[in-house]
Amino acid sequence: MKYDLIVIGGGPAGYLGAERAAGKGLNVLLFEKRYLGGVCLNEGCVPSKALLHSAKIYDYTKHSDQYGIKVTDSTLDQEAVIKRKNKVVRTLVAGVKGTLKRNKVTVVEKVAKIEKKSSDGFVVSAEGELYTADRLLICSGSEPIMPPIPGLHEGYQKGFVLTNREILDLTVIPETLVVVGGGVIGLEMASYFNSAGSKVTVVEMLNKIGGPIDDEISDLLRKEYEKKGIMFNLESKVTSFTDKSVIFEKEGKNVEIECEKVLISIGRRPSTKNLGLENIGVETDKRGAVITDRFGCTNVAEVYAAGDVNGISMLAHTAYREAEVCVNNITGKKDIMRYTAIPAVIYTNPEVAMVGETEASARQKNMDFEAVTISMKYSGRYVAENEGGNGICKALREKSTNRLIGVSLIGNYASELIYGAAMMIESQMTVEDLKELVFPHPTVCEIIREALFAF
Ligand code: NAI
């Protein structure tokens, strides 16, 4: 049977792209080699949020007296936490399966490989069978970077070194955990295992944690976690692993830390190996990322790519939108991907969220801007719900246009309110116009209104 569209990969970009394309009347085939829902649903965004929510509840029980509640005893039952996490994953994966079925997407749970372009269309093989389609949408995602550091691969084979995949299934909390890489995955997992009782050490190559987040917010987050007992080694590069330790270079010296488990979270790279891209001449960059334009097109006509595989933003919510852009262009509605207002969140406790420019990125682009920083204590609800919280909200406006160009926050509910700031940036309304918006009271999102009035 010939299809209108073959989608390779069933993560957020793939399943949403397949669903949307089928909804527009295309006959769609989706290949998935591991599990529907991809990394996001099965071993990334969703399961980590389930774990972090359990940790948050556990933390509340430990500090409930601050809110006038006495809890005499509480324990974190890791097996029960994992069981619940698995239930959450099952529910959401079932939802994806149901949606694909309702939209009449044909799902083949096999490894797909692009074979050639024939006169009949693109030919894709899976376990000896051939499938043909007029167009391809490549959504094969990404995988953890595992550099050739001595001892890393041996440690991984022995279960001493873990990636985001294995760590989310640990049923026993390790006494000691070294997290290599203080980026998003590293910090979220450091946060969970710190709450759950592990002695956690983060080893980060740069002089700050959290990658591109605002420097002051990065500092606040680190200090918050230092208070909770996490140890940070910044400007420290891991050089090797033994059977039971991590060795890194810090200030010109070799430091060795013994631990029960190691998490390696030093970034992800696009998954394009063995896809057969070379068989039809799809261009990739040095990292192996499929090169796309703002329409989601590759260099080969009728071949599109969306999600982590293009290496641009590597976030599930970016993947959704990129897939929509591809499908719209495939089905005749011109659509273009914009990357200026994509929110990013770190689900630590407190949460960190940002959208648009930070002071550092705006300076790098030579933008003429004004930045304001206000305490989250300007929000009544934040004060009512966050004993001892010292969050901040930073907002940036471009002077020449008087438009909002960036917002960064540290403080709980940041994850839920950042989209409002993204809309303000996308809308290109002036700060004066934005000041006329009415916010619900009392809410934490009012902090954005306070920031606007601080300009
Ligand atoms: P990342 O790129 O966020 O952070 C990796 C960190 O490792 C960087 O700070 C880097 O300086 C450091 N590093 C690299 N080599 C090192 C070495 N040899 N020694 C010490 N430190 C080293 O990557 P991460 O945390 O693995 O996340 C991967 C991807 O998953 C990201 O693209 C992220 O956006 C996505 N993700 C997003 C989440 C969210 O939106 N909340 C949650 C989890 C993952």
CSV table of N, CA, C and O in Angstrom, one decimal, residues 33-35 38-39 42-44 47 85 142-144 156 162-170 185 189 263-264 268:
chain,number,residue,atom,x,y,z
A,33,LYS,N,10.3,2.6,16.9
A,33,LYS,CA,11.1,1.5,17.1
A,33,LYS,C,11.2,1.0,18.6
A,33,LYS,O,11.5,-0.1,18.9
A,34,ARG,N,10.8,2.0,19.5
A,34,ARG,CA,10.9,1.6,20.9
A,34,ARG,C,9.6,1.7,21.6
A,34,ARG,O,9.0,0.7,22.0
A,35,TYR,N,9.1,2.9,21.9
A,35,TYR,CA,7.8,3.1,22.4
A,35,TYR,C,7.1,4.4,22.0
A,35,TYR,O,7.8,5.4,21.9
A,38,GLY,N,7.7,8.4,22.7
A,38,GLY,CA,9.1,8.8,22.7
A,38,GLY,C,9.8,9.0,24.0
A,38,GLY,O,9.2,8.6,25.1
A,39,VAL,N,10.9,9.7,24.0
A,39,VAL,CA,11.6,10.0,25.2
A,39,VAL,C,10.8,10.8,26.2
A,39,VAL,O,10.7,10.5,27.4
A,42,ASN,N,8.1,8.6,27.9
A,42,ASN,CA,8.5,7.3,28.5
A,42,ASN,C,9.7,7.4,29.4
A,42,ASN,O,9.8,6.7,30.4
A,43,GLU,N,10.6,8.3,29.1
A,43,GLU,CA,11.9,8.4,29.9
A,43,GLU,C,12.4,9.8,30.0
A,43,GLU,O,13.6,10.0,30.0
A,44,GLY,N,11.5,10.8,29.9
A,44,GLY,CA,12.0,12.2,30.0
A,44,GLY,C,11.0,13.1,30.7
A,44,GLY,O,10.8,12.9,31.9
A,47,PRO,N,7.8,11.2,33.0
A,47,PRO,CA,8.1,10.5,34.2
A,47,PRO,C,8.9,11.3,35.2
A,47,PRO,O,8.7,11.1,36.4
A,85,LYS,N,4.7,6.5,38.9
A,85,LYS,CA,5.3,7.1,37.7
A,85,LYS,C,4.9,6.2,36.4
A,85,LYS,O,4.5,6.7,35.4
A,142,SER,N,16.4,12.3,19.7
A,142,SER,CA,17.8,12.5,20.1
A,142,SER,C,18.2,11.4,21.2
A,142,SER,O,17.3,10.7,21.7
A,143,GLU,N,19.4,11.3,21.5
A,143,GLU,CA,19.9,10.3,22.5
A,143,GLU,C,21.0,11.0,23.3
A,143,GLU,O,21.6,12.0,22.9
A,144,PRO,N,21.2,10.4,24.5
A,144,PRO,CA,22.2,11.1,25.4
A,144,PRO,C,23.6,11.0,24.8
A,144,PRO,O,24.0,10.0,24.1
A,156,TYR,N,28.8,2.2,32.3
A,156,TYR,CA,27.4,2.1,31.9
A,156,TYR,C,27.0,0.7,31.7
A,156,TYR,O,25.9,0.3,32.2
A,162,LEU,N,24.5,5.8,34.8
A,162,LEU,CA,23.2,5.8,34.3
A,162,LEU,C,22.9,7.0,33.4
A,162,LEU,O,23.5,8.0,33.6
A,163,THR,N,22.0,6.8,32.5
A,163,THR,CA,21.5,8.0,31.7
A,163,THR,C,20.1,8.3,32.3
A,163,THR,O,19.6,7.6,33.2
A,164,ASN,N,19.4,9.3,31.6
A,164,ASN,CA,18.0,9.6,32.1
A,164,ASN,C,17.1,8.4,32.0
A,164,ASN,O,16.1,8.3,32.7
A,165,ARG,N,17.4,7.5,31.1
A,165,ARG,CA,16.6,6.3,30.9
A,165,ARG,C,16.6,5.4,32.2
A,165,ARG,O,15.5,5.1,32.8
A,166,GLU,N,17.8,5.0,32.6
A,166,GLU,CA,17.8,4.1,33.7
A,166,GLU,C,17.5,4.7,35.1
A,166,GLU,O,17.0,4.1,36.0
A,167,ILE,N,17.9,6.0,35.2
A,167,ILE,CA,17.8,6.6,36.5
A,167,ILE,C,16.3,6.7,36.9
A,167,ILE,O,16.0,6.7,38.1
A,168,LEU,N,15.4,6.9,35.9
A,168,LEU,CA,14.0,7.0,36.2
A,168,LEU,C,13.4,5.7,36.7
A,168,LEU,O,12.2,5.7,37.0
A,169,ASP,N,14.1,4.6,36.6
A,169,ASP,CA,13.6,3.3,37.0
A,169,ASP,C,14.3,2.8,38.3
A,169,ASP,O,14.0,1.6,38.7
A,170,LEU,N,15.1,3.6,38.9
A,170,LEU,CA,15.8,3.1,40.1
A,170,LEU,C,14.8,2.8,41.2
A,170,LEU,O,14.1,3.8,41.6
A,185,ILE,N,18.6,18.2,32.8
A,185,ILE,CA,18.4,16.8,33.3
A,185,ILE,C,19.1,16.7,34.6
A,185,ILE,O,18.6,16.2,35.6
A,189,MET,N,17.2,15.8,38.2
A,189,MET,CA,17.5,14.6,38.9
A,189,MET,C,18.2,14.8,40.2
A,189,MET,O,18.0,14.1,41.2
A,263,LEU,N,25.0,9.8,37.4
A,263,LEU,CA,24.1,10.1,36.2
A,263,LEU,C,25.0,10.9,35.2
A,263,LEU,O,25.6,11.9,35.6
A,264,ILE,N,24.9,10.5,34.0
A,264,ILE,CA,25.6,11.3,33.0
A,264,ILE,C,24.5,12.1,32.2
A,264,ILE,O,23.6,11.5,31.6
A,268,ARG,N,22.3,16.1,24.8
A,268,ARG,CA,21.8,15.0,23.9
A,268,ARG,C,22.2,15.4,22.4
A,268,ARG,O,22.5,16.5,22.1
